Amino acid sequence: QVQLVQSGAEVRKPGASVKVSCKTFGYTFSNYYLHWVRQAPGQGLEWMGIINPRSGSTTYAQKFQGRVTMTRDTSTSTVYMELTNLRSEDTAVYHCARGGRVAATENALDVWGQGTVVTVSS
Amino acid sequence: SYELAQPPSVSVSPGQTASITCSGDKLGDKYAFWYQQKTGQSPVLVIYEDNKRPSGIPERFSGSNSGNTATLTISGTQAMDEADYYCQTWDSSTVIFGGGTKLTVL
């Protein structure tokens, strides 16, 4: 059974950084892209970027370029999303989601993690 | 940048058909995907590649995509279908989400 299990809730002060993990189960890690999507309270879904677990290459949404870094650890089938210089507007639920097969882009996000609440407050 | 527009809300009576639209420039030339999100839960994929249903998604969910508009149709809507629905597509190797539509089953 395909599952994405994320790390627990985080609280940070403005200006700090946060790193969220997403551990994958039930499929070959290197074969599928992984996305990060966030959702601010009462708002819609916002795509942050994608990582190729095989090569480690990334594409980030323009809004987050310079502040976000996505990495992976193939030994533990885990991807990470680090967001720096946090501000109150970054308070949101952060989701990882599995994408399409590597080298077959523009597919759906077919399995989602449970979400990680990140609160930014002084 | 590419944008997808959805109505903020749609209401439907139980047993009736609900239609949720998603508009974007030449959207019919791209694939449309639809997600259902119930309160407090993660999104669930209900339609991929315009009109395909993942396993486990009821047959009452269907999709179409032509011209500038993709449509999610729920036939025989049930109370359990009350949720937020998001359309999604790809543009220039980036994922684009619509703003979401709250479906109310009254």
JSON list of C-alpha atoms in Angstrom, two decimals:
[
{"chain": "A", "resi": 1, "resn": "GLN", "atom": "CA", "xyz": [0.00, 0.00, 0.00]},
{"chain": "A", "resi": 2, "resn": "VAL", "atom": "CA", "xyz": [1.46, 3.33, -1.07]},
{"chain": "A", "resi": 3, "resn": "GLN", "atom": "CA", "xyz": [1.81, 5.73, 1.85]},
{"chain": "A", "resi": 4, "resn": "LEU", "atom": "CA", "xyz": [3.48, 9.05, 2.50]},
{"chain": "A", "resi": 5, "resn": "VAL", "atom": "CA", "xyz": [4.11, 9.78, 6.17]},
{"chain": "A", "resi": 6, "resn": "GLN", "atom": "CA", "xyz": [5.14, 13.30, 7.16]},
{"chain": "A", "resi": 7, "resn": "SER", "atom": "CA", "xyz": [6.88, 14.69, 10.21]},
{"chain": "A", "resi": 8, "resn": "GLY", "atom": "CA", "xyz": [4.99, 16.39, 13.01]},
{"chain": "A", "resi": 9, "resn": "ALA", "atom": "CA", "xyz": [3.80, 19.92, 13.58]},
{"chain": "A", "resi": 10, "resn": "GLU", "atom": "CA", "xyz": [6.32, 22.73, 13.90]},
{"chain": "A", "resi": 11, "resn": "VAL", "atom": "CA", "xyz": [6.28, 26.19, 15.45]},
{"chain": "A", "resi": 12, "resn": "ARG", "atom": "CA", "xyz": [8.82, 28.78, 14.36]},
{"chain": "A", "resi": 13, "resn": "LYS", "atom": "CA", "xyz": [9.50, 32.46, 14.89]},
{"chain": "A", "resi": 14, "resn": "PRO", "atom": "CA", "xyz": [9.64, 34.89, 11.95]},
{"chain": "A", "resi": 15, "resn": "GLY", "atom": "CA", "xyz": [12.96, 34.74, 10.19]},
{"chain": "A", "resi": 16, "resn": "ALA", "atom": "CA", "xyz": [13.64, 31.14, 11.17]},
{"chain": "A", "resi": 17, "resn": "SER", "atom": "CA", "xyz": [13.69, 28.05, 8.96]},
{"chain": "A", "resi": 18, "resn": "VAL", "atom": "CA", "xyz": [11.72, 24.81, 8.98]},
{"chain": "A", "resi": 19, "resn": "LYS", "atom": "CA", "xyz": [12.46, 21.40, 7.46]},
{"chain": "A", "resi": 20, "resn": "VAL", "atom": "CA", "xyz": [9.61, 18.96, 6.88]},
{"chain": "A", "resi": 21, "resn": "SER", "atom": "CA", "xyz": [10.13, 15.31, 6.00]},
{"chain": "A", "resi": 22, "resn": "CYS", "atom": "CA", "xyz": [8.04, 12.90, 3.96]},
{"chain": "A", "resi": 23, "resn": "LYS", "atom": "CA", "xyz": [8.85, 9.20, 4.21]},
{"chain": "A", "resi": 24, "resn": "THR", "atom": "CA", "xyz": [7.49, 6.97, 1.47]},
{"chain": "A", "resi": 25, "resn": "PHE", "atom": "CA", "xyz": [6.29, 3.36, 1.68]},
{"chain": "A", "resi": 26, "resn": "GLY", "atom": "CA", "xyz": [4.91, 0.74, -0.65]},
{"chain": "A", "resi": 27, "resn": "TYR", "atom": "CA", "xyz": [6.58, 1.57, -3.97]},
{"chain": "A", "resi": 28, "resn": "THR", "atom": "CA", "xyz": [9.98, 2.07, -5.56]},
{"chain": "A", "resi": 29, "resn": "PHE", "atom": "CA", "xyz": [11.06, 5.49, -4.28]},
{"chain": "A", "resi": 30, "resn": "SER", "atom": "CA", "xyz": [13.22, 6.47, -7.24]},
{"chain": "A", "resi": 31, "resn": "ASN", "atom": "CA", "xyz": [10.53, 5.77, -9.83]},
{"chain": "A", "resi": 32, "resn": "TYR", "atom": "CA", "xyz": [8.09, 8.60, -9.02]},
{"chain": "A", "resi": 33, "resn": "TYR", "atom": "CA", "xyz": [8.35, 12.36, -8.68]},
{"chain": "A", "resi": 34, "resn": "LEU", "atom": "CA", "xyz": [7.38, 13.98, -5.38]},
{"chain": "A", "resi": 35, "resn": "HIS", "atom": "CA", "xyz": [5.68, 17.34, -5.00]},
{"chain": "A", "resi": 36, "resn": "TRP", "atom": "CA", "xyz": [5.20, 19.77, -2.13]},
{"chain": "A", "resi": 37, "resn": "VAL", "atom": "CA", "xyz": [1.90, 21.65, -1.86]},
{"chain": "A", "resi": 38, "resn": "ARG", "atom": "CA", "xyz": [0.82, 23.99, 0.91]},
{"chain": "A", "resi": 39, "resn": "GLN", "atom": "CA", "xyz": [-2.53, 25.27, 2.12]},
{"chain": "A", "resi": 40, "resn": "ALA", "atom": "CA", "xyz": [-2.87, 28.35, 4.31]},
{"chain": "A", "resi": 41, "resn": "PRO", "atom": "CA", "xyz": [-5.79, 28.42, 6.77]},
{"chain": "A", "resi": 42, "resn": "GLY", "atom": "CA", "xyz": [-9.07, 28.72, 4.87]},
{"chain": "A", "resi": 43, "resn": "GLN", "atom": "CA", "xyz": [-7.25, 29.02, 1.54]},
{"chain": "A", "resi": 44, "resn": "GLY", "atom": "CA", "xyz": [-6.69, 26.86, -1.53]},
{"chain": "A", "resi": 45, "resn": "LEU", "atom": "CA", "xyz": [-3.87, 24.59, -2.62]},
{"chain": "A", "resi": 46, "resn": "GLU", "atom": "CA", "xyz": [-0.57, 26.19, -3.59]},
{"chain": "A", "resi": 47, "resn": "TRP", "atom": "CA", "xyz": [2.11, 24.22, -5.44]},
{"chain": "A", "resi": 48, "resn": "MET", "atom": "CA", "xyz": [5.64, 24.76, -4.16]},
{"chain": "A", "resi": 49, "resn": "GLY", "atom": "CA", "xyz": [7.76, 22.50, -6.31]},
{"chain": "A", "resi": 50, "resn": "ILE", "atom": "CA", "xyz": [8.80, 19.03, -7.41]},
{"chain": "A", "resi": 51, "resn": "ILE", "atom": "CA", "xyz": [11.80, 16.76, -6.91]},
{"chain": "A", "resi": 52, "resn": "ASN", "atom": "CA", "xyz": [13.06, 13.87, -9.00]},
{"chain": "A", "resi": 53, "resn": "PRO", "atom": "CA", "xyz": [14.07, 11.30, -6.38]},
{"chain": "A", "resi": 54, "resn": "ARG", "atom": "CA", "xyz": [16.36, 9.52, -8.83]},
{"chain": "A", "resi": 55, "resn": "SER", "atom": "CA", "xyz": [18.55, 12.48, -9.76]},
{"chain": "A", "resi": 56, "resn": "GLY", "atom": "CA", "xyz": [17.71, 14.95, -7.02]},
{"chain": "A", "resi": 57, "resn": "SER", "atom": "CA", "xyz": [16.87, 17.62, -9.60]},
{"chain": "A", "resi": 58, "resn": "THR", "atom": "CA", "xyz": [14.20, 20.11, -8.59]},
{"chain": "A", "resi": 59, "resn": "THR", "atom": "CA", "xyz": [11.81, 22.67, -10.03]},
{"chain": "A", "resi": 60, "resn": "TYR", "atom": "CA", "xyz": [10.43, 25.32, -7.72]},
{"chain": "A", "resi": 61, "resn": "ALA", "atom": "CA", "xyz": [7.46, 27.63, -8.11]},
{"chain": "A", "resi": 62, "resn": "GLN", "atom": "CA", "xyz": [8.72, 31.11, -8.85]},
{"chain": "A", "resi": 63, "resn": "LYS", "atom": "CA", "xyz": [7.15, 32.45, -5.65]},
{"chain": "A", "resi": 64, "resn": "PHE", "atom": "CA", "xyz": [9.41, 30.26, -3.49]},
{"chain": "A", "resi": 65, "resn": "GLN", "atom": "CA", "xyz": [12.66, 30.37, -5.42]},
{"chain": "A", "resi": 66, "resn": "GLY", "atom": "CA", "xyz": [15.49, 31.41, -3.15]},
{"chain": "A", "resi": 67, "resn": "ARG", "atom": "CA", "xyz": [13.63, 30.35, 0.01]},
{"chain": "A", "resi": 68, "resn": "VAL", "atom": "CA", "xyz": [12.82, 26.68, -0.58]},
{"chain": "A", "resi": 69, "resn": "THR", "atom": "CA", "xyz": [15.08, 23.67, -0.92]},
{"chain": "A", "resi": 70, "resn": "MET", "atom": "CA", "xyz": [13.86, 20.14, -1.66]},
{"chain": "A", "resi": 71, "resn": "THR", "atom": "CA", "xyz": [16.18, 17.21, -1.09]},
{"chain": "A", "resi": 72, "resn": "ARG", "atom": "CA", "xyz": [15.97, 13.46, -0.86]},
{"chain": "A", "resi": 73, "resn": "ASP", "atom": "CA", "xyz": [17.61, 10.57, 0.95]},
{"chain": "A", "resi": 74, "resn": "THR", "atom": "CA", "xyz": [17.42, 7.45, -1.16]},
{"chain": "A", "resi": 75, "resn": "SER", "atom": "CA", "xyz": [18.65, 5.24, 1.69]},
{"chain": "A", "resi": 76, "resn": "THR", "atom": "CA", "xyz": [15.49, 5.98, 3.69]},
{"chain": "A", "resi": 77, "resn": "SER", "atom": "CA", "xyz": [13.09, 6.77, 0.81]},
{"chain": "A", "resi": 78, "resn": "THR", "atom": "CA", "xyz": [12.48, 10.19, 2.30]},
{"chain": "A", "resi": 79, "resn": "VAL", "atom": "CA", "xyz": [12.15, 13.64, 0.79]},
{"chain": "A", "resi": 80, "resn": "TYR", "atom": "CA", "xyz": [12.61, 16.91, 2.65]},
{"chain": "A", "resi": 81, "resn": "MET", "atom": "CA", "xyz": [11.35, 20.44, 2.14]},
{"chain": "A", "resi": 82, "resn": "GLU", "atom": "CA", "xyz": [13.14, 23.31, 3.85]},
{"chain": "A", "resi": 83, "resn": "LEU", "atom": "CA", "xyz": [11.69, 26.80, 3.85]},
{"chain": "A", "resi": 84, "resn": "THR", "atom": "CA", "xyz": [13.81, 29.68, 5.12]},
{"chain": "A", "resi": 85, "resn": "ASN", "atom": "CA", "xyz": [13.22, 33.26, 6.25]},
{"chain": "A", "resi": 86, "resn": "LEU", "atom": "CA", "xyz": [9.75, 32.34, 7.49]},
{"chain": "A", "resi": 87, "resn": "ARG", "atom": "CA", "xyz": [7.03, 34.97, 7.84]},
{"chain": "A", "resi": 88, "resn": "SER", "atom": "CA", "xyz": [3.53, 34.80, 9.28]},
{"chain": "A", "resi": 89, "resn": "GLU", "atom": "CA", "xyz": [2.09, 34.23, 5.79]},
{"chain": "A", "resi": 90, "resn": "ASP", "atom": "CA", "xyz": [3.93, 30.90, 5.67]},
{"chain": "A", "resi": 91, "resn": "THR", "atom": "CA", "xyz": [1.64, 29.51, 8.36]},
{"chain": "A", "resi": 92, "resn": "ALA", "atom": "CA", "xyz": [0.01, 26.60, 6.55]},
{"chain": "A", "resi": 93, "resn": "VAL", "atom": "CA", "xyz": [-0.40, 22.86, 6.22]},
{"chain": "A", "resi": 94, "resn": "TYR", "atom": "CA", "xyz": [2.40, 21.48, 4.06]},
{"chain": "A", "resi": 95, "resn": "HIS", "atom": "CA", "xyz": [1.71, 18.33, 2.05]},
{"chain": "A", "resi": 96, "resn": "CYS", "atom": "CA", "xyz": [3.95, 16.03, 0.08]},
{"chain": "A", "resi": 97, "resn": "ALA", "atom": "CA", "xyz": [2.29, 14.20, -2.80]},
{"chain": "A", "resi": 98, "resn": "ARG", "atom": "CA", "xyz": [3.44, 11.53, -5.23]},
{"chain": "A", "resi": 99, "resn": "GLY", "atom": "CA", "xyz": [3.53, 12.52, -8.87]},
{"chain": "A", "resi": 100, "resn": "GLY", "atom": "CA", "xyz": [4.00, 10.60, -12.07]},
{"chain": "A", "resi": 101, "resn": "ARG", "atom": "CA", "xyz": [6.71, 8.21, -13.05]},
{"chain": "A", "resi": 102, "resn": "VAL", "atom": "CA", "xyz": [10.12, 9.75, -13.58]},
{"chain": "A", "resi": 103, "resn": "ALA", "atom": "CA", "xyz": [10.57, 10.67, -17.27]},
{"chain": "A", "resi": 104, "resn": "ALA", "atom": "CA", "xyz": [6.78, 10.77, -17.72]},
{"chain": "A", "resi": 105, "resn": "THR", "atom": "CA", "xyz": [5.92, 14.22, -16.43]},
{"chain": "A", "resi": 106, "resn": "GLU", "atom": "CA", "xyz": [2.69, 16.15, -16.23]},
{"chain": "A", "resi": 107, "resn": "ASN", "atom": "CA", "xyz": [0.81, 13.49, -14.32]},
{"chain": "A", "resi": 108, "resn": "ALA", "atom": "CA", "xyz": [-1.58, 13.66, -11.38]},
{"chain": "A", "resi": 109, "resn": "LEU", "atom": "CA", "xyz": [-0.67, 13.87, -7.74]},
{"chain": "A", "resi": 110, "resn": "ASP", "atom": "CA", "xyz": [-2.11, 10.51, -6.86]},
{"chain": "A", "resi": 111, "resn": "VAL", "atom": "CA", "xyz": [-1.18, 9.91, -3.22]},
{"chain": "A", "resi": 112, "resn": "TRP", "atom": "CA", "xyz": [-0.88, 12.59, -0.54]},
{"chain": "A", "resi": 113, "resn": "GLY", "atom": "CA", "xyz": [0.77, 12.72, 2.83]},
{"chain": "A", "resi": 114, "resn": "GLN", "atom": "CA", "xyz": [-1.27, 13.58, 5.92]},
{"chain": "A", "resi": 115, "resn": "GLY", "atom": "CA", "xyz": [0.07, 17.13, 6.03]},
{"chain": "A", "resi": 116, "resn": "THR", "atom": "CA", "xyz": [2.35, 18.96, 8.46]},
{"chain": "A", "resi": 117, "resn": "VAL", "atom": "CA", "xyz": [1.13, 22.08, 10.25]},
{"chain": "A", "resi": 118, "resn": "VAL", "atom": "CA", "xyz": [3.73, 24.82, 10.32]},
{"chain": "A", "resi": 119, "resn": "THR", "atom": "CA", "xyz": [2.93, 27.83, 12.48]},
{"chain": "A", "resi": 120, "resn": "VAL", "atom": "CA", "xyz": [5.01, 30.99, 12.23]},
{"chain": "A", "resi": 121, "resn": "SER", "atom": "CA", "xyz": [4.44, 33.31, 15.16]},
{"chain": "A", "resi": 122, "resn": "SER", "atom": "CA", "xyz": [6.46, 35.61, 17.34]},
{"chain": "B", "resi": 1, "resn": "SER", "atom": "CA", "xyz": [1.35, 33.21, -15.67]},
{"chain": "B", "resi": 2, "resn": "TYR", "atom": "CA", "xyz": [-1.31, 30.60, -16.32]},
{"chain": "B", "resi": 3, "resn": "GLU", "atom": "CA", "xyz": [-4.46, 30.72, -14.20]},
{"chain": "B", "resi": 4, "resn": "LEU", "atom": "CA", "xyz": [-7.43, 28.43, -13.58]},
{"chain": "B", "resi": 5, "resn": "ALA", "atom": "CA", "xyz": [-10.75, 29.89, -12.47]},
{"chain": "B", "resi": 6, "resn": "GLN", "atom": "CA", "xyz": [-13.40, 27.99, -10.50]},
{"chain": "B", "resi": 7, "resn": "PRO", "atom": "CA", "xyz": [-16.70, 29.19, -9.01]},
{"chain": "B", "resi": 8, "resn": "PRO", "atom": "CA", "xyz": [-16.27, 29.62, -5.25]},
{"chain": "B", "resi": 9, "resn": "SER", "atom": "CA", "xyz": [-19.36, 27.58, -4.46]},
{"chain": "B", "resi": 10, "resn": "VAL", "atom": "CA", "xyz": [-21.88, 25.20, -5.99]},
{"chain": "B", "resi": 11, "resn": "SER", "atom": "CA", "xyz": [-25.01, 23.84, -4.33]},
{"chain": "B", "resi": 12, "resn": "VAL", "atom": "CA", "xyz": [-26.89, 20.68, -5.24]},
{"chain": "B", "resi": 13, "resn": "SER", "atom": "CA", "xyz": [-29.76, 18.64, -3.82]},
{"chain": "B", "resi": 14, "resn": "PRO", "atom": "CA", "xyz": [-29.14, 15.02, -2.88]},
{"chain": "B", "resi": 15, "resn": "GLY", "atom": "CA", "xyz": [-29.61, 12.71, -5.86]},
{"chain": "B", "resi": 16, "resn": "GLN", "atom": "CA", "xyz": [-29.18, 15.51, -8.38]},
{"chain": "B", "resi": 17, "resn": "THR", "atom": "CA", "xyz": [-26.24, 16.21, -10.70]},
{"chain": "B", "resi": 18, "resn": "ALA", "atom": "CA", "xyz": [-23.53, 18.66, -9.68]},
{"chain": "B", "resi": 19, "resn": "SER", "atom": "CA", "xyz": [-21.27, 20.31, -12.24]},
{"chain": "B", "resi": 20, "resn": "ILE", "atom": "CA", "xyz": [-18.13, 22.19, -11.26]},
{"chain": "B", "resi": 21, "resn": "THR", "atom": "CA", "xyz": [-16.30, 24.14, -13.95]},
{"chain": "B", "resi": 22, "resn": "CYS", "atom": "CA", "xyz": [-12.66, 25.09, -14.31]},
{"chain": "B", "resi": 23, "resn": "SER", "atom": "CA", "xyz": [-11.65, 27.68, -16.90]},
{"chain": "B", "resi": 24, "resn": "GLY", "atom": "CA", "xyz": [-8.28, 28.47, -18.39]},
{"chain": "B", "resi": 25, "resn": "ASP", "atom": "CA", "xyz": [-6.83, 29.62, -21.68]},
{"chain": "B", "resi": 26, "resn": "LYS", "atom": "CA", "xyz": [-6.94, 26.67, -24.10]},
{"chain": "B", "resi": 27, "resn": "LEU", "atom": "CA", "xyz": [-7.33, 24.31, -21.16]},
{"chain": "B", "resi": 28, "resn": "GLY", "atom": "CA", "xyz": [-8.67, 21.68, -23.54]},
{"chain": "B", "resi": 29, "resn": "ASP", "atom": "CA", "xyz": [-5.18, 21.37, -25.01]},
{"chain": "B", "resi": 30, "resn": "LYS", "atom": "CA", "xyz": [-3.86, 20.27, -21.64]},
{"chain": "B", "resi": 31, "resn": "TYR", "atom": "CA", "xyz": [-4.83, 17.53, -19.21]},
{"chain": "B", "resi": 32, "resn": "ALA", "atom": "CA", "xyz": [-7.16, 18.44, -16.33]},
{"chain": "B", "resi": 33, "resn": "PHE", "atom": "CA", "xyz": [-7.08, 16.73, -12.95]},
{"chain": "B", "resi": 34, "resn": "TRP", "atom": "CA", "xyz": [-9.58, 17.00, -10.08]},
{"chain": "B", "resi": 35, "resn": "TYR", "atom": "CA", "xyz": [-9.12, 16.59, -6.33]},
{"chain": "B", "resi": 36, "resn": "GLN", "atom": "CA", "xyz": [-11.66, 16.28, -3.54]},
{"chain": "B", "resi": 37, "resn": "GLN", "atom": "CA", "xyz": [-10.78, 17.63, -0.11]},
{"chain": "B", "resi": 38, "resn": "LYS", "atom": "CA", "xyz": [-13.04, 17.06, 2.86]},
{"chain": "B", "resi": 39, "resn": "THR", "atom": "CA", "xyz": [-12.71, 19.21, 5.95]},
{"chain": "B", "resi": 40, "resn": "GLY", "atom": "CA", "xyz": [-9.56, 18.45, 7.88]},
{"chain": "B", "resi": 41, "resn": "GLN", "atom": "CA", "xyz": [-8.34, 15.84, 5.38]},
{"chain": "B", "resi": 42, "resn": "SER", "atom": "CA", "xyz": [-5.73, 15.69, 2.64]},
{"chain": "B", "resi": 43, "resn": "PRO", "atom": "CA", "xyz": [-6.82, 16.00, -1.00]},
{"chain": "B", "resi": 44, "resn": "VAL", "atom": "CA", "xyz": [-7.85, 12.87, -2.90]},
{"chain": "B", "resi": 45, "resn": "LEU", "atom": "CA", "xyz": [-7.49, 12.48, -6.66]},
{"chain": "B", "resi": 46, "resn": "VAL", "atom": "CA", "xyz": [-10.91, 11.80, -8.22]},
{"chain": "B", "resi": 47, "resn": "ILE", "atom": "CA", "xyz": [-10.28, 12.43, -11.94]},
{"chain": "B", "resi": 48, "resn": "TYR", "atom": "CA", "xyz": [-7.05, 12.31, -13.92]},
{"chain": "B", "resi": 49, "resn": "GLU", "atom": "CA", "xyz": [-6.25, 13.02, -17.56]},
{"chain": "B", "resi": 50, "resn": "ASP", "atom": "CA", "xyz": [-9.58, 14.80, -18.10]},
{"chain": "B", "resi": 51, "resn": "ASN", "atom": "CA", "xyz": [-11.95, 11.88, -17.60]},
{"chain": "B", "resi": 52, "resn": "LYS", "atom": "CA", "xyz": [-10.29, 8.85, -15.98]},
{"chain": "B", "resi": 53, "resn": "ARG", "atom": "CA", "xyz": [-11.21, 7.62, -12.52]},
{"chain": "B", "resi": 54, "resn": "PRO", "atom": "CA", "xyz": [-8.61, 6.16, -10.17]},
{"chain": "B", "resi": 55, "resn": "SER", "atom": "CA", "xyz": [-9.50, 2.84, -8.64]},
{"chain": "B", "resi": 56, "resn": "GLY", "atom": "CA", "xyz": [-11.86, 3.22, -5.73]},
{"chain": "B", "resi": 57, "resn": "ILE", "atom": "CA", "xyz": [-13.51, 6.40, -7.01]},
{"chain": "B", "resi": 58, "resn": "PRO", "atom": "CA", "xyz": [-17.25, 5.89, -7.56]},
{"chain": "B", "resi": 59, "resn": "GLU", "atom": "CA", "xyz": [-18.64, 5.87, -11.09]},
{"chain": "B", "resi": 60, "resn": "ARG", "atom": "CA", "xyz": [-20.79, 8.89, -10.30]},
{"chain": "B", "resi": 61, "resn": "PHE", "atom": "CA", "xyz": [-17.67, 11.03, -10.70]},
{"chain": "B", "resi": 62, "resn": "SER", "atom": "CA", "xyz": [-16.86, 11.95, -14.32]},
{"chain": "B", "resi": 63, "resn": "GLY", "atom": "CA", "xyz": [-14.92, 14.61, -16.14]},
{"chain": "B", "resi": 64, "resn": "SER", "atom": "CA", "xyz": [-14.66, 16.36, -19.48]},
{"chain": "B", "resi": 65, "resn": "ASN", "atom": "CA", "xyz": [-12.34, 18.96, -20.96]},
{"chain": "B", "resi": 66, "resn": "SER", "atom": "CA", "xyz": [-12.78, 20.96, -24.15]},
{"chain": "B", "resi": 67, "resn": "GLY", "atom": "CA", "xyz": [-12.04, 24.45, -25.37]},
{"chain": "B", "resi": 68, "resn": "ASN", "atom": "CA", "xyz": [-11.33, 26.62, -22.34]},
{"chain": "B", "resi": 69, "resn": "THR", "atom": "CA", "xyz": [-13.32, 24.65, -19.79]},
{"chain": "B", "resi": 70, "resn": "ALA", "atom": "CA", "xyz": [-12.94, 21.42, -17.85]},
{"chain": "B", "resi": 71, "resn": "THR", "atom": "CA", "xyz": [-15.95, 20.12, -15.95]},
{"chain": "B", "resi": 72, "resn": "LEU", "atom": "CA", "xyz": [-16.28, 17.74, -13.04]},
{"chain": "B", "resi": 73, "resn": "THR", "atom": "CA", "xyz": [-19.70, 16.11, -12.93]},
{"chain": "B", "resi": 74, "resn": "ILE", "atom": "CA", "xyz": [-21.09, 14.22, -9.97]},
{"chain": "B", "resi": 75, "resn": "SER", "atom": "CA", "xyz": [-24.22, 12.26, -10.84]},
{"chain": "B", "resi": 76, "resn": "GLY", "atom": "CA", "xyz": [-26.62, 11.24, -8.10]},
{"chain": "B", "resi": 77, "resn": "THR", "atom": "CA", "xyz": [-24.78, 13.43, -5.60]},
{"chain": "B", "resi": 78, "resn": "GLN", "atom": "CA", "xyz": [-24.63, 12.08, -2.07]},
{"chain": "B", "resi": 79, "resn": "ALA", "atom": "CA", "xyz": [-24.18, 13.87, 1.23]},
{"chain": "B", "resi": 80, "resn": "MET", "atom": "CA", "xyz": [-20.70, 12.33, 1.48]},
{"chain": "B", "resi": 81, "resn": "ASP", "atom": "CA", "xyz": [-19.68, 14.27, -1.65]},
{"chain": "B", "resi": 82, "resn": "GLU", "atom": "CA", "xyz": [-19.84, 17.58, 0.20]},
{"chain": "B", "resi": 83, "resn": "ALA", "atom": "CA", "xyz": [-16.27, 18.88, 0.01]},
{"chain": "B", "resi": 84, "resn": "ASP", "atom": "CA", "xyz": [-13.94, 21.34, -1.65]},
{"chain": "B", "resi": 85, "resn": "TYR", "atom": "CA", "xyz": [-12.95, 20.44, -5.20]},
{"chain": "B", "resi": 86, "resn": "TYR", "atom": "CA", "xyz": [-9.80, 21.66, -6.94]},
{"chain": "B", "resi": 87, "resn": "CYS", "atom": "CA", "xyz": [-8.91, 21.43, -10.60]},
{"chain": "B", "resi": 88, "resn": "GLN", "atom": "CA", "xyz": [-5.28, 21.24, -11.65]},
{"chain": "B", "resi": 89, "resn": "THR", "atom": "CA", "xyz": [-3.23, 21.30, -14.82]},
{"chain": "B", "resi": 90, "resn": "TRP", "atom": "CA", "xyz": [0.37, 21.72, -15.91]},
{"chain": "B", "resi": 91, "resn": "ASP", "atom": "CA", "xyz": [1.87, 24.74, -17.62]},
{"chain": "B", "resi": 92, "resn": "SER", "atom": "CA", "xyz": [5.55, 25.17, -18.48]},
{"chain": "B", "resi": 93, "resn": "SER", "atom": "CA", "xyz": [6.51, 22.23, -16.26]},
{"chain": "B", "resi": 94, "resn": "THR", "atom": "CA", "xyz": [4.77, 23.70, -13.24]},
{"chain": "B", "resi": 95, "resn": "VAL", "atom": "CA", "xyz": [1.60, 22.62, -11.47]},
{"chain": "B", "resi": 96, "resn": "ILE", "atom": "CA", "xyz": [-1.33, 25.03, -11.48]},
{"chain": "B", "resi": 97, "resn": "PHE", "atom": "CA", "xyz": [-4.31, 24.70, -9.14]},
{"chain": "B", "resi": 98, "resn": "GLY", "atom": "CA", "xyz": [-7.65, 26.39, -9.44]},
{"chain": "B", "resi": 99, "resn": "GLY", "atom": "CA", "xyz": [-8.90, 28.34, -6.47]},
{"chain": "B", "resi": 100, "resn": "GLY", "atom": "CA", "xyz": [-11.28, 25.59, -5.39]},
{"chain": "B", "resi": 101, "resn": "THR", "atom": "CA", "xyz": [-15.05, 25.15, -5.30]},
{"chain": "B", "resi": 102, "resn": "LYS", "atom": "CA", "xyz": [-17.03, 24.38, -2.16]},
{"chain": "B", "resi": 103, "resn": "LEU", "atom": "CA", "xyz": [-19.76, 21.86, -3.01]},
{"chain": "B", "resi": 104, "resn": "THR", "atom": "CA", "xyz": [-22.71, 21.99, -0.66]},
{"chain": "B", "resi": 105, "resn": "VAL", "atom": "CA", "xyz": [-25.28, 19.19, -0.70]},
{"chain": "B", "resi": 106, "resn": "LEU", "atom": "CA", "xyz": [-28.50, 20.55, 0.75]}
]
